[in-house]
Coordinates of C-alpha atoms in Angstrom, one line a residue:
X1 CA -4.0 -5.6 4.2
X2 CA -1.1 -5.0 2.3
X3 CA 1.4 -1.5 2.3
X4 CA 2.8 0.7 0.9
X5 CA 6.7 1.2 -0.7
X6 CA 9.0 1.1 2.4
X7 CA 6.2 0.0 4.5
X8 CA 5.1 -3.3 6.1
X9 CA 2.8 -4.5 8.2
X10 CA 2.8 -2.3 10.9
X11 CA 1.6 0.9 8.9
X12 CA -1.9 -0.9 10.1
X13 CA -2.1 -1.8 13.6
X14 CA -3.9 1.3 14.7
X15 CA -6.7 -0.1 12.7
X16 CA -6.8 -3.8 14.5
X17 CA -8.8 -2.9 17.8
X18 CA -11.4 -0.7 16.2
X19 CA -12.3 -3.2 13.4
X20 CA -12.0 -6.3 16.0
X21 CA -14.4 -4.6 18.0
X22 CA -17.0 -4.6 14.5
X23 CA -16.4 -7.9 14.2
X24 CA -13.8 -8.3 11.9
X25 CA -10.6 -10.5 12.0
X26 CA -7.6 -8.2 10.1
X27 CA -4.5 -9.7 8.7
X28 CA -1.8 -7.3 7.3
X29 CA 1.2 -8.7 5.8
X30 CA 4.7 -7.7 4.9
X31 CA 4.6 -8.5 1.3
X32 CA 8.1 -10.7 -0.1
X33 CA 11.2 -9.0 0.5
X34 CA 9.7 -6.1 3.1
X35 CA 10.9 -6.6 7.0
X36 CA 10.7 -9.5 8.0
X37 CA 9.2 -11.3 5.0
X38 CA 12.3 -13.0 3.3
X39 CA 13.1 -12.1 -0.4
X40 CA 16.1 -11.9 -2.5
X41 CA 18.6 -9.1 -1.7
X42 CA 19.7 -8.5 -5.5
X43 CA 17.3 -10.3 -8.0
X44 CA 15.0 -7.5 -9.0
X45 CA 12.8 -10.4 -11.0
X46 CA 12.2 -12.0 -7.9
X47 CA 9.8 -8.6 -7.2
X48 CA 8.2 -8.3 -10.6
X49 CA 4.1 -7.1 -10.0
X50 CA 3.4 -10.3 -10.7
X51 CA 5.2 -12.2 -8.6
X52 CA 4.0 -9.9 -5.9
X53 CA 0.6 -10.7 -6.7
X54 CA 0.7 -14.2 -7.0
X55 CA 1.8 -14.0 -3.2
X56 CA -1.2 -12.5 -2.3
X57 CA -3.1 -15.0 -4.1
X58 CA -1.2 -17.7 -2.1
X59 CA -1.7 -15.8 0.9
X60 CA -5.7 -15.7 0.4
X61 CA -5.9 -19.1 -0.3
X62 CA -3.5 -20.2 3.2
X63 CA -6.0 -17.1 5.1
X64 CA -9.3 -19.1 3.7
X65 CA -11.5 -17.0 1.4
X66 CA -13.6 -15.1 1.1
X67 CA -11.7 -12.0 2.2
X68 CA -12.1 -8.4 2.0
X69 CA -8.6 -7.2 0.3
X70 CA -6.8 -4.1 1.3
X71 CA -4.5 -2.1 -0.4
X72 CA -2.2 1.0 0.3
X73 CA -0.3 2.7 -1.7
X74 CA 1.9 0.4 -3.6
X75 CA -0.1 -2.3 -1.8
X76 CA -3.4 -1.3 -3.7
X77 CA -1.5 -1.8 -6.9
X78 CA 0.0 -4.8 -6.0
X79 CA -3.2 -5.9 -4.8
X80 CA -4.9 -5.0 -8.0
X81 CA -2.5 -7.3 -10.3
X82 CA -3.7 -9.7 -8.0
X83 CA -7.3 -9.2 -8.7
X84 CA -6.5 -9.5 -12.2
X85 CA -5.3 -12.4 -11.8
X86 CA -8.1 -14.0 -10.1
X87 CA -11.0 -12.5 -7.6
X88 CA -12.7 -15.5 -6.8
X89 CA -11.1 -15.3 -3.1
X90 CA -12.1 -11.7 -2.9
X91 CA -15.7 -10.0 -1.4
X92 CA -14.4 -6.5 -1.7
X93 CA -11.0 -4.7 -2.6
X94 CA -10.3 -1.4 -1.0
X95 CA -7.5 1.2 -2.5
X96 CA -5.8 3.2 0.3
X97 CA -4.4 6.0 -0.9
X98 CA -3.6 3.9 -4.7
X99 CA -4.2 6.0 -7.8
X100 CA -4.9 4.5 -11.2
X101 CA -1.2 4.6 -13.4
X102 CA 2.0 6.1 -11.8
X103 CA 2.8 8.3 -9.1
X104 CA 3.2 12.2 -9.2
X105 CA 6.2 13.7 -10.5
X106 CA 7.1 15.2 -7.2
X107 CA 6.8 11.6 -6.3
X108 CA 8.8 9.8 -9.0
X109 CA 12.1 12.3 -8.7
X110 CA 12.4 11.6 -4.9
X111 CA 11.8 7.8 -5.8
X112 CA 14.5 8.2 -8.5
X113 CA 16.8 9.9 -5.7
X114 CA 15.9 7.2 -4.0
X115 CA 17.3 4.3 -6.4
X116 CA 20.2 6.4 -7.5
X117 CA 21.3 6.0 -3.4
X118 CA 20.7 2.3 -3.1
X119 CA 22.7 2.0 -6.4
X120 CA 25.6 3.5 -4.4
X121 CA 24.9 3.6 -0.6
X122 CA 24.5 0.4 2.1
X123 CA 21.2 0.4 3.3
X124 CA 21.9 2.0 6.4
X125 CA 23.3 4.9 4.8
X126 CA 20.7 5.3 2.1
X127 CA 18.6 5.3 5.1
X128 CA 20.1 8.6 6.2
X129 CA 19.4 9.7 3.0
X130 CA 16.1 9.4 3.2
X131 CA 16.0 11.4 6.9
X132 CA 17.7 14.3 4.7
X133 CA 15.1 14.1 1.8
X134 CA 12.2 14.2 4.6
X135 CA 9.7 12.4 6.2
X136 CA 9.3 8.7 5.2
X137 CA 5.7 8.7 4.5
X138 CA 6.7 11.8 2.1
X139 CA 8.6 9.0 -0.1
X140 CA 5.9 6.3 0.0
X141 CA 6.1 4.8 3.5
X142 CA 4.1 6.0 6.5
X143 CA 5.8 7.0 9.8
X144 CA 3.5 9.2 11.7
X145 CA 2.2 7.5 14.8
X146 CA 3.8 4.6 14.0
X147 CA 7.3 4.4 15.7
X148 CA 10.4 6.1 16.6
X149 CA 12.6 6.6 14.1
X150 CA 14.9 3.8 15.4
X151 CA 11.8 1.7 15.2
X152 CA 11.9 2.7 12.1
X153 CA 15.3 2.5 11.1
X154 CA 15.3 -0.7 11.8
X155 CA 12.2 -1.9 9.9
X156 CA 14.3 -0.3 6.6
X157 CA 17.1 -2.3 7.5
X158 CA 14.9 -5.7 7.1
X159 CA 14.0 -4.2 3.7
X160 CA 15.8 -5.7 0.2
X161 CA 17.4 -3.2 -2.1
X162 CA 16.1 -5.5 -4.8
X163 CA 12.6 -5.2 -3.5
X164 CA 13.0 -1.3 -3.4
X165 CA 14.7 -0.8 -6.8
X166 CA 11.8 -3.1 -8.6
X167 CA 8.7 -1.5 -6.8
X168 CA 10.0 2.0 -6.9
X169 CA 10.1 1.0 -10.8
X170 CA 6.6 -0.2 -10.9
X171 CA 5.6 3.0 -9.2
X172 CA 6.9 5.1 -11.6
X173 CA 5.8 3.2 -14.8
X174 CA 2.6 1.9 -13.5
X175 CA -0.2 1.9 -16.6
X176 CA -3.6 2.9 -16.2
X177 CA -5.4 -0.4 -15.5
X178 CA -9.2 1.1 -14.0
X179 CA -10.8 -0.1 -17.2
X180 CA -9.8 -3.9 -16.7
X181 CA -10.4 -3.1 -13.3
X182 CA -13.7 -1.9 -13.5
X183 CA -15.1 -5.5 -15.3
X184 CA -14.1 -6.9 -12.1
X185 CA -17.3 -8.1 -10.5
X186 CA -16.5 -6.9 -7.3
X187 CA -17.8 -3.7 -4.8
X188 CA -15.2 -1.6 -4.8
X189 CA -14.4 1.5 -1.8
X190 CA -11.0 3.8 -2.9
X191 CA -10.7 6.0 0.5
X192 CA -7.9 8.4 1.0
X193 CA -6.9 11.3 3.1
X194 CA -7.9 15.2 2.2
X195 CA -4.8 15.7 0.8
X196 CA -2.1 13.5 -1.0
X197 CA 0.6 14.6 -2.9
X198 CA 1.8 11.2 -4.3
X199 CA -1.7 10.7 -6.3
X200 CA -4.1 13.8 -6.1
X201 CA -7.7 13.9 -4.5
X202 CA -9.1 14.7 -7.7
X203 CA -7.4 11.6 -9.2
X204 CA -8.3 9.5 -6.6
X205 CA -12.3 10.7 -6.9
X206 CA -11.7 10.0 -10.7
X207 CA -11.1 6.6 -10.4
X208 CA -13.6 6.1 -8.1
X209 CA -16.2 7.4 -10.9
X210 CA -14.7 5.1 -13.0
X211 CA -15.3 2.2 -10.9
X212 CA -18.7 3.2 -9.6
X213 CA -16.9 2.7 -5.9
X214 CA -18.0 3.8 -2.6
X215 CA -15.7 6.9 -1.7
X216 CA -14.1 7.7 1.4
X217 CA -12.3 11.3 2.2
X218 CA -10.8 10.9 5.9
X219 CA -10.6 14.8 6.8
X220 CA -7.3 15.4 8.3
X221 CA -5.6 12.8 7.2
X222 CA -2.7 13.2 4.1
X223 CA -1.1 9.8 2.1
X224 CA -1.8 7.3 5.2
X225 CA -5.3 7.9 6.6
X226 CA -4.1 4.2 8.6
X227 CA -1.7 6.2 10.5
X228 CA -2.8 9.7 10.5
X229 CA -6.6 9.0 11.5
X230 CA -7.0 5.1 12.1
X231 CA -10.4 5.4 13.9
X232 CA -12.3 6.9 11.0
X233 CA -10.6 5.1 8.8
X234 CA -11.3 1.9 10.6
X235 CA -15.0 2.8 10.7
X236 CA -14.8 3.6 7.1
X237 CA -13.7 0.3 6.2
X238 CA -15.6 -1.8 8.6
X239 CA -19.0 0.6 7.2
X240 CA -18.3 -0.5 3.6
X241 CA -17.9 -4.0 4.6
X242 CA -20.8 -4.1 6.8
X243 CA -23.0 -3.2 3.9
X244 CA -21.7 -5.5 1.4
X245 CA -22.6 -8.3 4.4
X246 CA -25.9 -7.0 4.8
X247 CA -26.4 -7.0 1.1

């Protein structure tokens, strides 16, 4: 399972118990240069897509394949390069929330304010930035049910700015990629909330046409279904994967 932009790991650990109890072993990583995963603080290169995506290769490979792949957000692209690359370790890929090219426009401008405040700020004060632009989850990352803000605070603190400036480019320049995607000969499941303002619903079930994928509408849930509904997202996933098993 890999997040989001300003996530890490954490945005899925209300999702471990449920899908333990199906049967399922879940790894979610922080991906290079996000808490406490290690990364350059100021070589943007070091966090090109497909850097990011050979990691997950390397990460398969030190899990053991075959593995269902997981993707939120930035994650899902990420994740997608990765398939690209190579889906031989793969039996599934899941997009959370991860919608075919770049993010809204709502979306990009508060990622721009974003970059122009890391250009400028430390990171702790960019962080308060971010408190006065809104919610976290509203600029990529999700926080509800997932910490206190000091909790989270502090997980943006083990963030690099280089890892920030670089992805928050990708997600703003991101090309549509469904059609390479699609020759991928792998089951694919894109499930989101009911409402998502950094890709739209109707996006999101777009794609999913496009890539003849099982689709997944959490009701009440927004940009983070993982955080704002785990259990019927956790069934969700662990439903999809139990059928490609029993297939």
């Amino acid at each position: 399972m890999l997040p989001g932009f300003t996530g890490s790991k954490e945005d899925f650990r209300l999702l471990h118990e449920p899908l333990a109890q199906r049967g399922y072993r879940v790894v979610a990583v922080d991906g290079r240069g996000q808490h406490e995963s290690g990364g350059p603080l100021d070589d943007e290169s070091a966090y090109a897509q497909r850097e990011l995506a050979r990691d997950v290769l390397a990460q398969a490979e030190a899990l053991g394949a075959p593995l269902h792949l997981v993707g939120h957000s930035l994650g899902g692209q990420i994740a997608r390069a990765a398939v690209l690359l190579d889906h031989s370790p793969f039996l599934s890929f899941t997009l959370v929330s991860s919608g075919p090219a770049e993010i809204s426009v709502s979306q990009q401008q508060r990622v721009k304010l974003l970059r122009d405040a890391l250009a400028v700020l430390s990171m702790d004060e960019a962080w308060e930035a971010i408190r006065a632009m809104g919610p976290p989850e509203e600029v990529g990352g999700p926080a509800r049910g997932l910490g206190d803000q000091e909790q989270l605070r502090r997980r943006w603190l083990g963030h690099s700015p280089a890892q920030l400036l670089a992805t928050g480019r990708q997600l703003c320049n991101e090309p549509d990629r469904v059609a390479e995607l699609a020759s991928v000969p792998l089951p694919f499941h894109v499930l989101s909330g009911a409402h998502d303002d950094t890709w739209p619903v109707a996006i999101l079930d777009d794609m999913a046409l496009r890539l003849d994928a099982h689709r997944t509408v959490v009701t009440g849930a927004e940009h983070s279904p993982n955080a704002d509904r785990p259990l019927p997202t956790a069934h969700a996933l662990a439903a999809f994967w139990d059928g490609i098993e029993t297939a």
